[in-house]
PDB file of C-alpha atoms in Angstrom:
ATOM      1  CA  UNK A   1     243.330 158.246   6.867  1.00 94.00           C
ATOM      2  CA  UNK A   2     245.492 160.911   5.011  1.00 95.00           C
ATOM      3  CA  UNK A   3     244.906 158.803   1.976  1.00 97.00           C
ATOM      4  CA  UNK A   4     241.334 158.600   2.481  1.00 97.00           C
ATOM      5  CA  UNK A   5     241.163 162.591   2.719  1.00 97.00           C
ATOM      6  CA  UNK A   6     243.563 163.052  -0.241  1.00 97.00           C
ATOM      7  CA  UNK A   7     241.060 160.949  -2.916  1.00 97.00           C
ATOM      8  CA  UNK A   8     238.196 162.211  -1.203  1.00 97.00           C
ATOM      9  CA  UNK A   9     239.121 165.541  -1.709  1.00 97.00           C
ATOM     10  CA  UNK A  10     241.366 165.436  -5.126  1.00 97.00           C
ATOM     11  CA  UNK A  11     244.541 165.860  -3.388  1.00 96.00           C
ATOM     12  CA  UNK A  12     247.567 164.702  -1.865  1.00 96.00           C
ATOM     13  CA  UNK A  13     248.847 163.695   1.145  1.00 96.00           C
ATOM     14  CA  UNK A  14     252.122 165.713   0.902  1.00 95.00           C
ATOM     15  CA  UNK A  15     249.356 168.565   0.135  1.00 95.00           C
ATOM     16  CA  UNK A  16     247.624 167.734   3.372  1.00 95.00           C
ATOM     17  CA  UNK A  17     250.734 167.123   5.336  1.00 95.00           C
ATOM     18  CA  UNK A  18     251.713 170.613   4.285  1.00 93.00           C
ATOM     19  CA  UNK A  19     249.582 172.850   5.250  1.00 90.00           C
ATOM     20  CA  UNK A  20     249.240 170.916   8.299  1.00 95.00           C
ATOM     21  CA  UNK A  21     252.682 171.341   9.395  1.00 94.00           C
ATOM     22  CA  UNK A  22     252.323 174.846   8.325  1.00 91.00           C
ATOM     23  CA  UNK A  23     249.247 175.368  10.797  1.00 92.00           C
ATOM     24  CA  UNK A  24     250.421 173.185  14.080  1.00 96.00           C
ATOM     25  CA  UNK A  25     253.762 171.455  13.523  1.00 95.00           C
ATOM     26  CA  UNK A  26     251.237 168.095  13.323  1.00 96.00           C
ATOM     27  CA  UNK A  27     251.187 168.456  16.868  1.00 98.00           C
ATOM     28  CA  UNK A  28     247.937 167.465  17.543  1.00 98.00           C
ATOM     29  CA  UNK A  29     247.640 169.146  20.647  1.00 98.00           C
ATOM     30  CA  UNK A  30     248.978 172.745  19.064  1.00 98.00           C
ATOM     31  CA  UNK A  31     247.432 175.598  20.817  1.00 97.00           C
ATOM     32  CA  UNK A  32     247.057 179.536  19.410  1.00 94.00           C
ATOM     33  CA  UNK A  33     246.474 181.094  22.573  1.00 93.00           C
ATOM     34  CA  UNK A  34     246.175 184.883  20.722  1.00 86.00           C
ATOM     35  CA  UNK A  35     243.404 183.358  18.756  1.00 89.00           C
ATOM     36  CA  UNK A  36     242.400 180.057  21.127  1.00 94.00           C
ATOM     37  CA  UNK A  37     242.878 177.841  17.660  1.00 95.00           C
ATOM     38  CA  UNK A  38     243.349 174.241  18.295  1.00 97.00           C
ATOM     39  CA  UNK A  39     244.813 170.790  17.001  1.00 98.00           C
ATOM     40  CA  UNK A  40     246.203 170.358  13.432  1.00 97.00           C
ATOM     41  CA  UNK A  41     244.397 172.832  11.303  1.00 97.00           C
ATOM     42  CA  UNK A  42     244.047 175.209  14.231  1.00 96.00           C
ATOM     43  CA  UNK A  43     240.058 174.859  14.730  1.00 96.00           C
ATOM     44  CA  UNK A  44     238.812 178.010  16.466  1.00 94.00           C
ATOM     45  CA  UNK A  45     235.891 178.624  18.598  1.00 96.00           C
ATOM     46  CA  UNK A  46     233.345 179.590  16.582  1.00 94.00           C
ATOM     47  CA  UNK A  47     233.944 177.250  13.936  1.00 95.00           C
ATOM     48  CA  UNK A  48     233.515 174.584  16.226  1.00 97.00           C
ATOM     49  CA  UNK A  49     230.409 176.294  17.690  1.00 97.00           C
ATOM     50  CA  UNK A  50     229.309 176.354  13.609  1.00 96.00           C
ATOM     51  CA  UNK A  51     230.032 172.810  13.060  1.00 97.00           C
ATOM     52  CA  UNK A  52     228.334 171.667  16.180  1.00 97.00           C
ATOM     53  CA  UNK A  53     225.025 173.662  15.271  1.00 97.00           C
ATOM     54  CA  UNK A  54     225.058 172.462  11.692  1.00 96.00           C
ATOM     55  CA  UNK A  55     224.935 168.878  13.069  1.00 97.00           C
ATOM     56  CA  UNK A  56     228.991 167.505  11.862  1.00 97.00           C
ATOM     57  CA  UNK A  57     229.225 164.065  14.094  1.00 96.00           C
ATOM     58  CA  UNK A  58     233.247 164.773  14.206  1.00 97.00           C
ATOM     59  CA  UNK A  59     232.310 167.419  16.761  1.00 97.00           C
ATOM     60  CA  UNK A  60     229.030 166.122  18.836  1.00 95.00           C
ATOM     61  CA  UNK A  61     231.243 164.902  21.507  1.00 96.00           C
ATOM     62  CA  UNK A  62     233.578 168.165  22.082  1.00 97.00           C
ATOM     63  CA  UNK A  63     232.632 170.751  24.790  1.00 96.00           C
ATOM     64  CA  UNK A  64     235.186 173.318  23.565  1.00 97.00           C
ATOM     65  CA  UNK A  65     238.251 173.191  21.279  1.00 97.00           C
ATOM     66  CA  UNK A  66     240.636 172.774  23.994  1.00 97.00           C
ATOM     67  CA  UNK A  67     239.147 168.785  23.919  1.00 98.00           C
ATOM     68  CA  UNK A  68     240.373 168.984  20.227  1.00 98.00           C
ATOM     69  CA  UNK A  69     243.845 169.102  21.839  1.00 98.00           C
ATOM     70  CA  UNK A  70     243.505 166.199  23.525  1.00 97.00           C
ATOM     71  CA  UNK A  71     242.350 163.737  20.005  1.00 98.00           C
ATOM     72  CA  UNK A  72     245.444 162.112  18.340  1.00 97.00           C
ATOM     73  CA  UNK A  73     246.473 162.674  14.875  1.00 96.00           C
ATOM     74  CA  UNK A  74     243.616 160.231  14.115  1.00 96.00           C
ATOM     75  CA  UNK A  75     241.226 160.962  15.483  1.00 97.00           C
ATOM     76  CA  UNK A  76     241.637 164.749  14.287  1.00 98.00           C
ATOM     77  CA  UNK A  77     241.213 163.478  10.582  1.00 97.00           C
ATOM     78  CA  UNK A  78     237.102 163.008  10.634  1.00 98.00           C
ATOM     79  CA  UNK A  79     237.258 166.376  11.705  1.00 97.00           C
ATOM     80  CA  UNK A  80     239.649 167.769   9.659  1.00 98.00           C
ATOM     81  CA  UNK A  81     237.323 166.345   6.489  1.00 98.00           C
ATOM     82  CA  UNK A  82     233.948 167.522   8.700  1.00 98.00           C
ATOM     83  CA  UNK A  83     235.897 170.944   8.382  1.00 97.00           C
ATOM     84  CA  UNK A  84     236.241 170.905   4.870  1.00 97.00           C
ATOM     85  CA  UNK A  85     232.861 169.632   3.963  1.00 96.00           C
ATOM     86  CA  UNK A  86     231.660 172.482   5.741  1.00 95.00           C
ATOM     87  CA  UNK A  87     233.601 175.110   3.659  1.00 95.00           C
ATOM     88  CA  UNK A  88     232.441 173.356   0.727  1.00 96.00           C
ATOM     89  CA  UNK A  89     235.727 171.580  -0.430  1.00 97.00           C
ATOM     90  CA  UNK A  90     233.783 168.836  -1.859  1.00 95.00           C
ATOM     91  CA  UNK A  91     232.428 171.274  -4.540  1.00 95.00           C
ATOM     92  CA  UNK A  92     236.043 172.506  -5.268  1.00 95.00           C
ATOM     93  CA  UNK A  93     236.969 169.284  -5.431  1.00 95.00           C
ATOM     94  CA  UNK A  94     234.535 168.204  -7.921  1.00 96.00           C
ATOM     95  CA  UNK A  95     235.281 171.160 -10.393  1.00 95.00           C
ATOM     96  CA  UNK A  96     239.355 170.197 -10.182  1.00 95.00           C
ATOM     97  CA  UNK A  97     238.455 166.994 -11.032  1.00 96.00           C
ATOM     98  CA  UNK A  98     236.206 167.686 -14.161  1.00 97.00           C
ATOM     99  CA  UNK A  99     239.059 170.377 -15.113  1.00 96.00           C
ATOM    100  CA  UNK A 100     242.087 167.319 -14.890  1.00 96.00           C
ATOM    101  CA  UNK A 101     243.639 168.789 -11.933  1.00 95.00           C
ATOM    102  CA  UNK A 102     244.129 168.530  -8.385  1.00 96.00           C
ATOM    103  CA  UNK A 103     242.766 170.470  -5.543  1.00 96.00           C
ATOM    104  CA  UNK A 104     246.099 172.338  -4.806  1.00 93.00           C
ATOM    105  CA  UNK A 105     248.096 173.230  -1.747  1.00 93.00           C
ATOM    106  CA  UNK A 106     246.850 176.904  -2.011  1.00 92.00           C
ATOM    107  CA  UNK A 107     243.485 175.704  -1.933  1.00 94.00           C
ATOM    108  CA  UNK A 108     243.517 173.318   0.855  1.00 94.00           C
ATOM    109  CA  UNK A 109     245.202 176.020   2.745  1.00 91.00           C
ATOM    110  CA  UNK A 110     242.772 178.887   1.812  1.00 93.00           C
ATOM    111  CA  UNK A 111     240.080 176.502   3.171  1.00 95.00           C
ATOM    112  CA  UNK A 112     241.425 176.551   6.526  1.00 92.00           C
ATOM    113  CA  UNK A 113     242.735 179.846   6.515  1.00 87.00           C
ATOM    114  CA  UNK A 114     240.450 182.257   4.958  1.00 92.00           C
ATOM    115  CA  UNK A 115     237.257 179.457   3.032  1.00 93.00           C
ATOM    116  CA  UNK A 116     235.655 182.602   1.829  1.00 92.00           C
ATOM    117  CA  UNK A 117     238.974 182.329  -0.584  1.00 94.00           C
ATOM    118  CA  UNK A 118     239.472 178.803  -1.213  1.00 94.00           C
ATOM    119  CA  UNK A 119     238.411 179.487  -5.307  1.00 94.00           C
ATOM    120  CA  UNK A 120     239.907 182.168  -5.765  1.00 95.00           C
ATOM    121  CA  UNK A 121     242.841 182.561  -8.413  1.00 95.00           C
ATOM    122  CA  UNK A 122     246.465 182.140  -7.099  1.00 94.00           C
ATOM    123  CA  UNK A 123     247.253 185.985  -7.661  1.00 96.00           C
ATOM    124  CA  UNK A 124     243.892 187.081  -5.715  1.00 96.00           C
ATOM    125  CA  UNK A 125     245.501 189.071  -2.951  1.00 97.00           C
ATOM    126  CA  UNK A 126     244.214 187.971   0.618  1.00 96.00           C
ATOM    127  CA  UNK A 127     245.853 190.414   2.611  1.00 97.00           C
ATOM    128  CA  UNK A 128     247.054 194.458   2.105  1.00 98.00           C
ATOM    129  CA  UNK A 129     249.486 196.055   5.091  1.00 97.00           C
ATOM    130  CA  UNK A 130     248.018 198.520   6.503  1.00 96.00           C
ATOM    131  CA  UNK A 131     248.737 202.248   4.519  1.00 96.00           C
ATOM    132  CA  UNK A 132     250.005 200.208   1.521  1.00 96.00           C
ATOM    133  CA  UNK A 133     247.912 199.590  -1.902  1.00 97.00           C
ATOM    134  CA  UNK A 134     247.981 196.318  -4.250  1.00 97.00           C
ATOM    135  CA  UNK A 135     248.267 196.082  -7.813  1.00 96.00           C
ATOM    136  CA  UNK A 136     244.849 195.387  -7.853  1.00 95.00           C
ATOM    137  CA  UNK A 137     243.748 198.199  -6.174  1.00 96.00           C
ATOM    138  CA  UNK A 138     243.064 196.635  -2.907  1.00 96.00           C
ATOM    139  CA  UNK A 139     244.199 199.019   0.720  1.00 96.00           C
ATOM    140  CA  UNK A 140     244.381 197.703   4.145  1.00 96.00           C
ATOM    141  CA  UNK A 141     241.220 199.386   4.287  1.00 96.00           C
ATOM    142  CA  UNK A 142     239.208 196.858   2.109  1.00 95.00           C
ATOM    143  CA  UNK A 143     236.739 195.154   3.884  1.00 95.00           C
ATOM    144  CA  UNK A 144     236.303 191.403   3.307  1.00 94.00           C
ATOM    145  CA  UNK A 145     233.514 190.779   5.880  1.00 89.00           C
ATOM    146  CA  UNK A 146     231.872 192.535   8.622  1.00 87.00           C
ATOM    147  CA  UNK A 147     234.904 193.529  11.424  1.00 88.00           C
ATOM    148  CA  UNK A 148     237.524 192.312   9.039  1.00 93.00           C
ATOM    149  CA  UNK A 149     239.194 194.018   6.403  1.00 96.00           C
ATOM    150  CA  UNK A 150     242.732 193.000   4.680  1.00 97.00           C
ATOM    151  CA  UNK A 151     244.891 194.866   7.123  1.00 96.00           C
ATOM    152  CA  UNK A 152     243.534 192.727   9.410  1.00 95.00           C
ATOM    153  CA  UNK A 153     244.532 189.966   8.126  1.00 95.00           C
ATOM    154  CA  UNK A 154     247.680 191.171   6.609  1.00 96.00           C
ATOM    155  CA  UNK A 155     248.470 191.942  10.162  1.00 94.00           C
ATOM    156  CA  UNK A 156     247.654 188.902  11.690  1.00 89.00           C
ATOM    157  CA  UNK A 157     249.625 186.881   9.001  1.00 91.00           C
ATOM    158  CA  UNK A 158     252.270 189.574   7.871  1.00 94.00           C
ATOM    159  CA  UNK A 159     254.458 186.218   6.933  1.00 92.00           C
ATOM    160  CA  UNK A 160     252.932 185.360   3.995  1.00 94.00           C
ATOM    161  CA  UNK A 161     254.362 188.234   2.707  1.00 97.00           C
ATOM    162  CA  UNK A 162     257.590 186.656   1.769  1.00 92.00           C
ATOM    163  CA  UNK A 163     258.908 189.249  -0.613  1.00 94.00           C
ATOM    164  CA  UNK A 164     258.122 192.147   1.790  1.00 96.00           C
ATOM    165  CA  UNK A 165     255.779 193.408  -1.273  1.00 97.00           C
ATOM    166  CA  UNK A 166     252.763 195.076   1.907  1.00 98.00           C
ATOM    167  CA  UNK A 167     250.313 192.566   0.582  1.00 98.00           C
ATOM    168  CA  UNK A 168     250.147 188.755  -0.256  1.00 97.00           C
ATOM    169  CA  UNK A 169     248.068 186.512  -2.245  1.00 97.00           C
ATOM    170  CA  UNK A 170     246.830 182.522  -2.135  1.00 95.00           C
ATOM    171  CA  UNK A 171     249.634 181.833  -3.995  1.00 95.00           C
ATOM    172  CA  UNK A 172     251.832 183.307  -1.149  1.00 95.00           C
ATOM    173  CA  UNK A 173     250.088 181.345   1.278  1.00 93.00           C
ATOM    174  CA  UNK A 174     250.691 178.427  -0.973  1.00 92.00           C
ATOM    175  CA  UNK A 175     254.591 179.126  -1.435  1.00 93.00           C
ATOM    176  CA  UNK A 176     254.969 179.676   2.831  1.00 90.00           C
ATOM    177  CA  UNK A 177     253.049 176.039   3.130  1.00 89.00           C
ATOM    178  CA  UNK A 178     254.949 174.049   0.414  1.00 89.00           C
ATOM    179  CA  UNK A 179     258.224 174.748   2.352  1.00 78.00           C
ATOM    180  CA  UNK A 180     257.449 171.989   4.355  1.00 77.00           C
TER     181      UNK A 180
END
């Protein structure tokens, strides 16, 4: 299945297994109870509520994400590539190809982590701690989305930051998930 995933999508498997491990441990049955995330890629609420409206089969059958906890490894994976049809990975996908590259760790991560990111260079910073400024300008005060600036989610994910630098960017998401 991880093979499958990994052509579909221009990757590879130790890609995939990555940012996986990164996100659950590959416990299928991981649970984020600050966030109420579930299974491998940490699926939350609302994205499952998404999926469900926009008609993904993967997810027909599930009442809430807590019955993603109880899929195997398996029978995550047509959900895990539901997910990242959804965010549009196929595009990505595409464009790596016709460039002679692969769809990276950074990007496979980004898709789960923060999609509206997923194209985005690897020096694009993601997230700013609060009070601090990036070299690009950007404060914890940026806003990303409605209710969600990068403070926010430099708070929430403060461990990307692995040189203590106040912000981080995909390709600090990408170093954290390729120690696995």
């Amino acid at each position: 299945g991880l093979s499958v995933l990994a052509t579909k999508y221009n990757s590879t498997i130790p890609d995939l297994l990555s940012f996986m491990m990164n996100e659950s441990g590959l416990n299928p049955a991981a649970h984020n109870k600050n966030v109420n995330a579930s299974g491998l890629i940490q699926i939350m609420p609302g994205t499952l509520d998404d999926m469900k409206k926009r008609g993904y089969a993967s997810v027909q059958n599930l009442n809430s994400v807590a019955d993603i906890r109880n899929l195997s490894i398996v029978e995550q994976l047509p959900l895990i590539d539901d997910y990242f049809k959804a965010q549009g990975l196929l595009q990505s996908a595409e464009v790596a190809k016709k460039e002679g590259r692969k769809v990276d760790l950074g990007t496979l991560y980004t898709t789960v982590f923060l999609p509206i990111y997923k194209d985005k260079p690897n020096d694009f910073v993601m997230g700013v701690e609060p009070g601090k400024t990036s070299p690009n300008g950007d404060t914890g005060d940026t806003v990303i989305a409605k209710g969600l600036t990068k403070g926010m989610v430099y708070k929430a994910n403060a461990a990307f930051d692995l040189n203590k630098k106040g912000y981080f960017t995909k390709g600090d998401v990408m170093a954290k998930a390729s120690g696995y």
